[in-house]
């Protein structure tokens, strides 16, 4: 659905998708259901797609070295390719691909963008309660985002009929988008640690999952408790980071132990490939 919306699905574009399973049937796409029993895997589907010279390729998930290698080569030969991977965060995509024996110079040449995403619970609009954070909560939110002591919201312990007495109703996504830059490409080629790649990305404007969750706390969409449970704090001091950025272009250390998440990434050279981490 995401690819269908952003790729400009017009009659003059050839879009091929390898999925397992096919969750939505979309007009204008050729969607192929994977079947391991007959040897139809993501890697074999990707090979078949490349012989058809499509404009855009979607690979449901990169699970093995063979698929990772073919996907990267497809990106390097002028195809826009989107896929998914399992990693902790957006910068973790690089280490995940290197674990699959993809050379760093191939990653830096093909990667366009990585988007990590998770779901957190949304506060019930009917019964949520406002309060001013104090103590450790105030420290966490002040370190991560610009905050001026406005009230935020928490779940009502008793809930209401609208939310089934849970205090929450529905879910909302938090995202971390890492675009490429000269500094990031250099870091990938030099095989620096994931934490260093994250520092580079933050200095170049990346909003982390932790920050995005706290912006949703500030907006009254979710609670502090839910935000911290989903993504532990990962920035020591955002103000210090901004100061370093404006003066030297370097970053401060980060401290994160995030849980596994789904992420999306784009890979390209003259065109694009997207992977999910």
PDB file of C-alpha atoms in Angstrom:
ATOM      1  CA  UNK A   1       0.000   0.000   0.000  1.00  0.00           C
ATOM      2  CA  UNK A   2       2.832   2.391   0.912  1.00  0.00           C
ATOM      3  CA  UNK A   3       4.716   1.722  -2.332  1.00  0.00           C
ATOM      4  CA  UNK A   4       1.519   1.998  -4.341  1.00  0.00           C
ATOM      5  CA  UNK A   5       0.882   5.463  -2.892  1.00  0.00           C
ATOM      6  CA  UNK A   6       4.347   6.980  -3.203  1.00  0.00           C
ATOM      7  CA  UNK A   7       5.672   5.436  -6.409  1.00  0.00           C
ATOM      8  CA  UNK A   8       3.388   7.236  -8.838  1.00  0.00           C
ATOM      9  CA  UNK A   9       1.403   4.211 -10.014  1.00  0.00           C
ATOM     10  CA  UNK A  10       0.710   5.155 -13.616  1.00  0.00           C
ATOM     11  CA  UNK A  11       0.293   3.023 -16.771  1.00  0.00           C
ATOM     12  CA  UNK A  12       3.793   3.925 -17.958  1.00  0.00           C
ATOM     13  CA  UNK A  13       5.443   2.510 -14.789  1.00  0.00           C
ATOM     14  CA  UNK A  14       6.241  -1.180 -14.442  1.00  0.00           C
ATOM     15  CA  UNK A  15       5.904  -2.255 -10.798  1.00  0.00           C
ATOM     16  CA  UNK A  16       6.631  -5.803  -9.591  1.00  0.00           C
ATOM     17  CA  UNK A  17       6.056  -7.097  -6.039  1.00  0.00           C
ATOM     18  CA  UNK A  18       7.143 -10.314  -4.314  1.00  0.00           C
ATOM     19  CA  UNK A  19       5.058 -10.781  -1.170  1.00  0.00           C
ATOM     20  CA  UNK A  20       4.460 -13.383   1.522  1.00  0.00           C
ATOM     21  CA  UNK A  21       1.562 -13.173   1.995  1.00  0.00           C
ATOM     22  CA  UNK A  22      -0.243 -10.786  -0.369  1.00  0.00           C
ATOM     23  CA  UNK A  23      -2.303  -8.725   2.071  1.00  0.00           C
ATOM     24  CA  UNK A  24      -3.814  -6.209  -0.354  1.00  0.00           C
ATOM     25  CA  UNK A  25      -4.530  -6.635  -4.057  1.00  0.00           C
ATOM     26  CA  UNK A  26      -3.682  -3.326  -5.693  1.00  0.00           C
ATOM     27  CA  UNK A  27      -4.431  -2.167  -9.239  1.00  0.00           C
ATOM     28  CA  UNK A  28      -1.487  -1.572 -11.558  1.00  0.00           C
ATOM     29  CA  UNK A  29       0.911  -3.928  -9.744  1.00  0.00           C
ATOM     30  CA  UNK A  30       1.991  -7.434 -10.642  1.00  0.00           C
ATOM     31  CA  UNK A  31       2.012  -9.184  -7.262  1.00  0.00           C
ATOM     32  CA  UNK A  32       3.615 -12.604  -6.811  1.00  0.00           C
ATOM     33  CA  UNK A  33       2.873 -14.887  -3.840  1.00  0.00           C
ATOM     34  CA  UNK A  34       5.943 -16.723  -2.499  1.00  0.00           C
ATOM     35  CA  UNK A  35       5.783 -20.516  -2.152  1.00  0.00           C
ATOM     36  CA  UNK A  36       8.829 -22.254  -0.665  1.00  0.00           C
ATOM     37  CA  UNK A  37       7.401 -25.703  -1.371  1.00  0.00           C
ATOM     38  CA  UNK A  38       7.956 -25.201  -5.100  1.00  0.00           C
ATOM     39  CA  UNK A  39      11.157 -23.180  -4.668  1.00  0.00           C
ATOM     40  CA  UNK A  40       9.578 -19.776  -5.232  1.00  0.00           C
ATOM     41  CA  UNK A  41      11.477 -17.579  -2.778  1.00  0.00           C
ATOM     42  CA  UNK A  42      12.187 -13.860  -2.643  1.00  0.00           C
ATOM     43  CA  UNK A  43      15.567 -14.473  -4.309  1.00  0.00           C
ATOM     44  CA  UNK A  44      14.124 -16.439  -7.250  1.00  0.00           C
ATOM     45  CA  UNK A  45      11.302 -13.910  -7.673  1.00  0.00           C
ATOM     46  CA  UNK A  46      13.810 -11.061  -7.690  1.00  0.00           C
ATOM     47  CA  UNK A  47      15.847 -12.761 -10.414  1.00  0.00           C
ATOM     48  CA  UNK A  48      12.719 -13.174 -12.516  1.00  0.00           C
ATOM     49  CA  UNK A  49      11.749  -9.529 -12.005  1.00  0.00           C
ATOM     50  CA  UNK A  50      15.158  -8.269 -13.139  1.00  0.00           C
ATOM     51  CA  UNK A  51      14.735 -10.023 -16.496  1.00  0.00           C
ATOM     52  CA  UNK A  52      11.527  -8.005 -16.988  1.00  0.00           C
ATOM     53  CA  UNK A  53      13.345  -4.680 -16.460  1.00  0.00           C
ATOM     54  CA  UNK A  54      10.733  -3.099 -14.126  1.00  0.00           C
ATOM     55  CA  UNK A  55      10.887   0.499 -12.918  1.00  0.00           C
ATOM     56  CA  UNK A  56      10.062  -0.378  -9.297  1.00  0.00           C
ATOM     57  CA  UNK A  57      10.521  -3.622  -7.360  1.00  0.00           C
ATOM     58  CA  UNK A  58       9.056  -4.526  -3.969  1.00  0.00           C
ATOM     59  CA  UNK A  59      10.573  -7.445  -2.046  1.00  0.00           C
ATOM     60  CA  UNK A  60       8.510  -8.288   1.029  1.00  0.00           C
ATOM     61  CA  UNK A  61      11.502  -9.068   3.245  1.00  0.00           C
ATOM     62  CA  UNK A  62      15.246  -9.616   2.985  1.00  0.00           C
ATOM     63  CA  UNK A  63      15.837 -12.755   5.051  1.00  0.00           C
ATOM     64  CA  UNK A  64      19.059 -14.257   3.689  1.00  0.00           C
ATOM     65  CA  UNK A  65      22.390 -13.485   2.044  1.00  0.00           C
ATOM     66  CA  UNK A  66      21.218 -14.413  -1.440  1.00  0.00           C
ATOM     67  CA  UNK A  67      18.259 -12.027  -1.397  1.00  0.00           C
ATOM     68  CA  UNK A  68      20.374  -9.234   0.127  1.00  0.00           C
ATOM     69  CA  UNK A  69      23.035  -9.630  -2.569  1.00  0.00           C
ATOM     70  CA  UNK A  70      20.578  -9.641  -5.472  1.00  0.00           C
ATOM     71  CA  UNK A  71      18.605  -6.710  -4.032  1.00  0.00           C
ATOM     72  CA  UNK A  72      21.740  -4.588  -3.673  1.00  0.00           C
ATOM     73  CA  UNK A  73      22.901  -5.435  -7.193  1.00  0.00           C
ATOM     74  CA  UNK A  74      19.456  -4.553  -8.528  1.00  0.00           C
ATOM     75  CA  UNK A  75      19.701  -1.148  -6.860  1.00  0.00           C
ATOM     76  CA  UNK A  76      23.140  -0.609  -8.348  1.00  0.00           C
ATOM     77  CA  UNK A  77      21.866  -1.326 -11.855  1.00  0.00           C
ATOM     78  CA  UNK A  78      19.230   1.382 -11.929  1.00  0.00           C
ATOM     79  CA  UNK A  79      16.126  -0.085 -10.281  1.00  0.00           C
ATOM     80  CA  UNK A  80      14.137   1.414  -7.433  1.00  0.00           C
ATOM     81  CA  UNK A  81      13.792  -1.384  -4.895  1.00  0.00           C
ATOM     82  CA  UNK A  82      11.870  -1.391  -1.614  1.00  0.00           C
ATOM     83  CA  UNK A  83      12.090  -4.075   1.054  1.00  0.00           C
ATOM     84  CA  UNK A  84      12.053  -4.736   4.808  1.00  0.00           C
ATOM     85  CA  UNK A  85      14.538  -5.913   7.436  1.00  0.00           C
ATOM     86  CA  UNK A  86      14.425  -6.601  11.178  1.00  0.00           C
ATOM     87  CA  UNK A  87      16.746  -4.281  13.163  1.00  0.00           C
ATOM     88  CA  UNK A  88      16.655  -2.192  16.331  1.00  0.00           C
ATOM     89  CA  UNK A  89      16.666   1.150  14.557  1.00  0.00           C
ATOM     90  CA  UNK A  90      17.410   2.815  11.207  1.00  0.00           C
ATOM     91  CA  UNK A  91      21.247   2.916  11.531  1.00  0.00           C
ATOM     92  CA  UNK A  92      21.170  -0.803  12.396  1.00  0.00           C
ATOM     93  CA  UNK A  93      20.240  -1.513   8.767  1.00  0.00           C
ATOM     94  CA  UNK A  94      23.874  -1.113   7.739  1.00  0.00           C
ATOM     95  CA  UNK A  95      25.214  -3.679  10.215  1.00  0.00           C
ATOM     96  CA  UNK A  96      22.373  -6.068   9.359  1.00  0.00           C
ATOM     97  CA  UNK A  97      23.301  -5.960   5.666  1.00  0.00           C
ATOM     98  CA  UNK A  98      27.006  -6.405   6.398  1.00  0.00           C
ATOM     99  CA  UNK A  99      26.114  -9.486   8.479  1.00  0.00           C
ATOM    100  CA  UNK A 100      24.561 -10.815   5.267  1.00  0.00           C
ATOM    101  CA  UNK A 101      27.957 -10.358   3.541  1.00  0.00           C
ATOM    102  CA  UNK A 102      26.984  -7.249   1.569  1.00  0.00           C
ATOM    103  CA  UNK A 103      30.134  -5.175   1.074  1.00  0.00           C
ATOM    104  CA  UNK A 104      30.088  -1.743   2.784  1.00  0.00           C
ATOM    105  CA  UNK A 105      30.930   0.079  -0.458  1.00  0.00           C
ATOM    106  CA  UNK A 106      27.885  -1.519  -2.097  1.00  0.00           C
ATOM    107  CA  UNK A 107      25.647  -0.407   0.781  1.00  0.00           C
ATOM    108  CA  UNK A 108      26.930   3.174   0.668  1.00  0.00           C
ATOM    109  CA  UNK A 109      26.493   3.288  -3.114  1.00  0.00           C
ATOM    110  CA  UNK A 110      22.936   1.993  -3.102  1.00  0.00           C
ATOM    111  CA  UNK A 111      21.316   3.176   0.138  1.00  0.00           C
ATOM    112  CA  UNK A 112      19.017   6.191  -0.194  1.00  0.00           C
ATOM    113  CA  UNK A 113      16.913   6.209   2.966  1.00  0.00           C
ATOM    114  CA  UNK A 114      15.953   4.019   5.920  1.00  0.00           C
ATOM    115  CA  UNK A 115      12.733   4.394   7.912  1.00  0.00           C
ATOM    116  CA  UNK A 116      12.388   2.538  11.218  1.00  0.00           C
ATOM    117  CA  UNK A 117       8.890   2.277  12.650  1.00  0.00           C
ATOM    118  CA  UNK A 118       7.001   0.968  15.663  1.00  0.00           C
ATOM    119  CA  UNK A 119       3.468   1.191  16.988  1.00  0.00           C
ATOM    120  CA  UNK A 120       2.527   2.663  20.357  1.00  0.00           C
ATOM    121  CA  UNK A 121      -0.882   2.943  22.016  1.00  0.00           C
ATOM    122  CA  UNK A 122      -2.884   6.126  21.546  1.00  0.00           C
ATOM    123  CA  UNK A 123      -4.475   7.799  24.591  1.00  0.00           C
ATOM    124  CA  UNK A 124      -8.238   7.774  24.793  1.00  0.00           C
ATOM    125  CA  UNK A 125      -9.423  11.242  23.790  1.00  0.00           C
ATOM    126  CA  UNK A 126     -12.418  10.993  26.099  1.00  0.00           C
ATOM    127  CA  UNK A 127     -10.782  10.262  29.442  1.00  0.00           C
ATOM    128  CA  UNK A 128      -7.075  11.197  29.208  1.00  0.00           C
ATOM    129  CA  UNK A 129      -5.803  13.312  32.099  1.00  0.00           C
ATOM    130  CA  UNK A 130      -3.417  16.282  31.946  1.00  0.00           C
ATOM    131  CA  UNK A 131      -0.527  16.905  34.355  1.00  0.00           C
ATOM    132  CA  UNK A 132       2.859  18.659  34.442  1.00  0.00           C
ATOM    133  CA  UNK A 133       5.808  16.226  34.376  1.00  0.00           C
ATOM    134  CA  UNK A 134       8.276  16.456  37.234  1.00  0.00           C
ATOM    135  CA  UNK A 135      11.440  14.751  38.379  1.00  0.00           C
ATOM    136  CA  UNK A 136      12.843  12.060  36.091  1.00  0.00           C
ATOM    137  CA  UNK A 137      10.045  12.458  33.538  1.00  0.00           C
ATOM    138  CA  UNK A 138      10.840  16.162  33.130  1.00  0.00           C
ATOM    139  CA  UNK A 139      14.552  15.399  32.721  1.00  0.00           C
ATOM    140  CA  UNK A 140      13.900  12.799  30.026  1.00  0.00           C
ATOM    141  CA  UNK A 141      11.609  14.985  27.945  1.00  0.00           C
ATOM    142  CA  UNK A 142      13.827  18.075  28.316  1.00  0.00           C
ATOM    143  CA  UNK A 143      16.912  16.203  27.157  1.00  0.00           C
ATOM    144  CA  UNK A 144      15.208  14.791  24.076  1.00  0.00           C
ATOM    145  CA  UNK A 145      13.043  17.610  22.715  1.00  0.00           C
ATOM    146  CA  UNK A 146      12.387  21.315  23.160  1.00  0.00           C
ATOM    147  CA  UNK A 147       9.868  21.452  25.988  1.00  0.00           C
ATOM    148  CA  UNK A 148       8.505  24.488  27.845  1.00  0.00           C
ATOM    149  CA  UNK A 149       6.766  22.888  30.836  1.00  0.00           C
ATOM    150  CA  UNK A 150       3.347  22.687  29.181  1.00  0.00           C
ATOM    151  CA  UNK A 151       0.977  20.026  30.570  1.00  0.00           C
ATOM    152  CA  UNK A 152       1.109  16.582  28.971  1.00  0.00           C
ATOM    153  CA  UNK A 153      -1.375  13.727  29.242  1.00  0.00           C
ATOM    154  CA  UNK A 154      -1.525  10.317  30.879  1.00  0.00           C
ATOM    155  CA  UNK A 155      -3.980   7.447  30.719  1.00  0.00           C
ATOM    156  CA  UNK A 156      -6.892   7.399  33.114  1.00  0.00           C
ATOM    157  CA  UNK A 157      -6.370   4.395  35.389  1.00  0.00           C
ATOM    158  CA  UNK A 158     -10.104   3.677  35.452  1.00  0.00           C
ATOM    159  CA  UNK A 159     -10.651   4.355  31.754  1.00  0.00           C
ATOM    160  CA  UNK A 160     -14.107   4.943  30.321  1.00  0.00           C
ATOM    161  CA  UNK A 161     -16.702   3.089  28.183  1.00  0.00           C
ATOM    162  CA  UNK A 162     -15.201   4.578  24.994  1.00  0.00           C
ATOM    163  CA  UNK A 163     -11.842   2.833  25.569  1.00  0.00           C
ATOM    164  CA  UNK A 164     -13.071  -0.266  27.383  1.00  0.00           C
ATOM    165  CA  UNK A 165     -11.672   0.973  30.721  1.00  0.00           C
ATOM    166  CA  UNK A 166      -8.086   0.722  29.447  1.00  0.00           C
ATOM    167  CA  UNK A 167      -7.204   4.398  29.076  1.00  0.00           C
ATOM    168  CA  UNK A 168      -5.987   3.808  25.528  1.00  0.00           C
ATOM    169  CA  UNK A 169      -7.806   3.513  22.215  1.00  0.00           C
ATOM    170  CA  UNK A 170      -6.078   2.635  18.970  1.00  0.00           C
ATOM    171  CA  UNK A 171      -2.406   2.867  18.039  1.00  0.00           C
ATOM    172  CA  UNK A 172      -0.144   5.323  16.249  1.00  0.00           C
ATOM    173  CA  UNK A 173       3.223   4.936  14.535  1.00  0.00           C
ATOM    174  CA  UNK A 174       6.534   6.430  15.599  1.00  0.00           C
ATOM    175  CA  UNK A 175       9.241   6.747  12.971  1.00  0.00           C
ATOM    176  CA  UNK A 176      12.962   7.304  12.524  1.00  0.00           C
ATOM    177  CA  UNK A 177      14.049   8.386   9.034  1.00  0.00           C
ATOM    178  CA  UNK A 178      17.758   8.230   8.168  1.00  0.00           C
ATOM    179  CA  UNK A 179      18.713   9.818   4.863  1.00  0.00           C
ATOM    180  CA  UNK A 180      22.161   9.461   3.351  1.00  0.00           C
ATOM    181  CA  UNK A 181      24.801  12.185   3.467  1.00  0.00           C
ATOM    182  CA  UNK A 182      28.496  12.474   2.637  1.00  0.00           C
ATOM    183  CA  UNK A 183      29.410  11.911   6.283  1.00  0.00           C
ATOM    184  CA  UNK A 184      27.204   8.826   6.532  1.00  0.00           C
ATOM    185  CA  UNK A 185      28.577   7.339   3.308  1.00  0.00           C
ATOM    186  CA  UNK A 186      32.116   7.879   4.608  1.00  0.00           C
ATOM    187  CA  UNK A 187      31.208   6.199   7.907  1.00  0.00           C
ATOM    188  CA  UNK A 188      29.703   3.188   6.134  1.00  0.00           C
ATOM    189  CA  UNK A 189      32.785   2.797   3.930  1.00  0.00           C
ATOM    190  CA  UNK A 190      35.053   3.006   6.973  1.00  0.00           C
ATOM    191  CA  UNK A 191      32.910   0.343   8.724  1.00  0.00           C
ATOM    192  CA  UNK A 192      32.347   2.428  11.861  1.00  0.00           C
ATOM    193  CA  UNK A 193      30.120   1.155  14.678  1.00  0.00           C
ATOM    194  CA  UNK A 194      26.331   1.517  14.515  1.00  0.00           C
ATOM    195  CA  UNK A 195      26.398   3.989  17.413  1.00  0.00           C
ATOM    196  CA  UNK A 196      28.726   6.248  15.422  1.00  0.00           C
ATOM    197  CA  UNK A 197      26.472   6.034  12.370  1.00  0.00           C
ATOM    198  CA  UNK A 198      23.592   7.041  14.616  1.00  0.00           C
ATOM    199  CA  UNK A 199      25.527  10.066  15.880  1.00  0.00           C
ATOM    200  CA  UNK A 200      26.256  11.138  12.304  1.00  0.00           C
ATOM    201  CA  UNK A 201      22.603  10.722  11.317  1.00  0.00           C
ATOM    202  CA  UNK A 202      21.386  12.747  14.332  1.00  0.00           C
ATOM    203  CA  UNK A 203      23.804  15.568  13.576  1.00  0.00           C
ATOM    204  CA  UNK A 204      22.468  15.595  10.018  1.00  0.00           C
ATOM    205  CA  UNK A 205      18.896  16.014  11.251  1.00  0.00           C
ATOM    206  CA  UNK A 206      17.539  12.533  11.979  1.00  0.00           C
ATOM    207  CA  UNK A 207      14.774  12.418  14.607  1.00  0.00           C
ATOM    208  CA  UNK A 208      15.168   9.205  16.619  1.00  0.00           C
ATOM    209  CA  UNK A 209      12.343   6.863  17.603  1.00  0.00           C
ATOM    210  CA  UNK A 210      12.706   8.116  21.179  1.00  0.00           C
ATOM    211  CA  UNK A 211      12.407  11.745  20.112  1.00  0.00           C
ATOM    212  CA  UNK A 212       9.421  11.063  17.865  1.00  0.00           C
ATOM    213  CA  UNK A 213       7.627   9.239  20.675  1.00  0.00           C
ATOM    214  CA  UNK A 214       8.164  12.222  22.983  1.00  0.00           C
ATOM    215  CA  UNK A 215       6.876  14.661  20.363  1.00  0.00           C
ATOM    216  CA  UNK A 216       3.693  12.599  20.409  1.00  0.00           C
ATOM    217  CA  UNK A 217       3.670  12.832  24.201  1.00  0.00           C
ATOM    218  CA  UNK A 218       4.009  16.605  23.913  1.00  0.00           C
ATOM    219  CA  UNK A 219       1.116  16.674  21.419  1.00  0.00           C
ATOM    220  CA  UNK A 220      -1.085  14.710  23.844  1.00  0.00           C
ATOM    221  CA  UNK A 221      -1.340  11.699  21.527  1.00  0.00           C
ATOM    222  CA  UNK A 222       0.272   9.155  23.866  1.00  0.00           C
ATOM    223  CA  UNK A 223       1.565   8.959  27.414  1.00  0.00           C
ATOM    224  CA  UNK A 224       5.078   9.235  28.829  1.00  0.00           C
ATOM    225  CA  UNK A 225       4.742   5.737  30.238  1.00  0.00           C
ATOM    226  CA  UNK A 226       3.894   4.288  26.826  1.00  0.00           C
ATOM    227  CA  UNK A 227       6.671   6.219  25.066  1.00  0.00           C
ATOM    228  CA  UNK A 228       9.382   5.023  27.458  1.00  0.00           C
ATOM    229  CA  UNK A 229       8.089   1.450  27.397  1.00  0.00           C
ATOM    230  CA  UNK A 230       8.274   1.366  23.585  1.00  0.00           C
ATOM    231  CA  UNK A 231      11.636   3.120  23.164  1.00  0.00           C
ATOM    232  CA  UNK A 232      14.032   3.695  26.093  1.00  0.00           C
ATOM    233  CA  UNK A 233      15.856   7.070  26.197  1.00  0.00           C
ATOM    234  CA  UNK A 234      18.742   7.161  23.740  1.00  0.00           C
ATOM    235  CA  UNK A 235      20.092  10.722  23.936  1.00  0.00           C
ATOM    236  CA  UNK A 236      22.241  12.043  26.738  1.00  0.00           C
ATOM    237  CA  UNK A 237      21.538  15.697  25.976  1.00  0.00           C
ATOM    238  CA  UNK A 238      19.967  17.041  22.784  1.00  0.00           C
ATOM    239  CA  UNK A 239      21.079  20.611  23.538  1.00  0.00           C
ATOM    240  CA  UNK A 240      24.703  19.469  23.775  1.00  0.00           C
ATOM    241  CA  UNK A 241      24.294  17.622  20.491  1.00  0.00           C
ATOM    242  CA  UNK A 242      22.924  20.749  18.809  1.00  0.00           C
ATOM    243  CA  UNK A 243      25.842  22.766  20.145  1.00  0.00           C
ATOM    244  CA  UNK A 244      28.364  20.329  18.733  1.00  0.00           C
ATOM    245  CA  UNK A 245      26.529  20.320  15.418  1.00  0.00           C
ATOM    246  CA  UNK A 246      26.673  24.082  15.042  1.00  0.00           C
ATOM    247  CA  UNK A 247      30.347  24.354  16.005  1.00  0.00           C
ATOM    248  CA  UNK A 248      32.257  21.296  14.888  1.00  0.00           C
ATOM    249  CA  UNK A 249      29.904  19.041  12.964  1.00  0.00           C
ATOM    250  CA  UNK A 250      30.501  16.169  15.392  1.00  0.00           C
ATOM    251  CA  UNK A 251      28.041  14.555  17.751  1.00  0.00           C
ATOM    252  CA  UNK A 252      27.790  13.398  21.340  1.00  0.00           C
ATOM    253  CA  UNK A 253      27.487   9.800  22.413  1.00  0.00           C
ATOM    254  CA  UNK A 254      24.153   8.064  22.461  1.00  0.00           C
ATOM    255  CA  UNK A 255      22.972   5.444  24.898  1.00  0.00           C
ATOM    256  CA  UNK A 256      20.199   3.215  23.631  1.00  0.00           C
ATOM    257  CA  UNK A 257      19.005  -0.317  24.083  1.00  0.00           C
ATOM    258  CA  UNK A 258      15.970  -0.383  21.823  1.00  0.00           C
ATOM    259  CA  UNK A 259      13.766  -3.354  21.172  1.00  0.00           C
ATOM    260  CA  UNK A 260      13.489  -4.983  17.774  1.00  0.00           C
ATOM    261  CA  UNK A 261      11.369  -3.146  15.276  1.00  0.00           C
ATOM    262  CA  UNK A 262      10.328  -3.120  11.679  1.00  0.00           C
ATOM    263  CA  UNK A 263      12.023  -0.544   9.531  1.00  0.00           C
ATOM    264  CA  UNK A 264      11.925   0.506   5.965  1.00  0.00           C
ATOM    265  CA  UNK A 265      14.866   1.577   3.931  1.00  0.00           C
ATOM    266  CA  UNK A 266      15.593   2.728   0.415  1.00  0.00           C
ATOM    267  CA  UNK A 267      18.576   1.628  -1.556  1.00  0.00           C
ATOM    268  CA  UNK A 268      19.758   3.010  -4.843  1.00  0.00           C
ATOM    269  CA  UNK A 269      22.585   4.040  -7.046  1.00  0.00           C
ATOM    270  CA  UNK A 270      21.297   5.702 -10.137  1.00  0.00           C
ATOM    271  CA  UNK A 271      17.914   4.584  -8.900  1.00  0.00           C
ATOM    272  CA  UNK A 272      16.570   3.218  -5.634  1.00  0.00           C
ATOM    273  CA  UNK A 273      16.114   0.198  -3.421  1.00  0.00           C
ATOM    274  CA  UNK A 274      14.116   0.117  -0.265  1.00  0.00           C
ATOM    275  CA  UNK A 275      14.758  -2.276   2.588  1.00  0.00           C
ATOM    276  CA  UNK A 276      12.951  -2.627   5.910  1.00  0.00           C
ATOM    277  CA  UNK A 277      15.020  -3.082   9.070  1.00  0.00           C
TER     278      UNK A 277
END
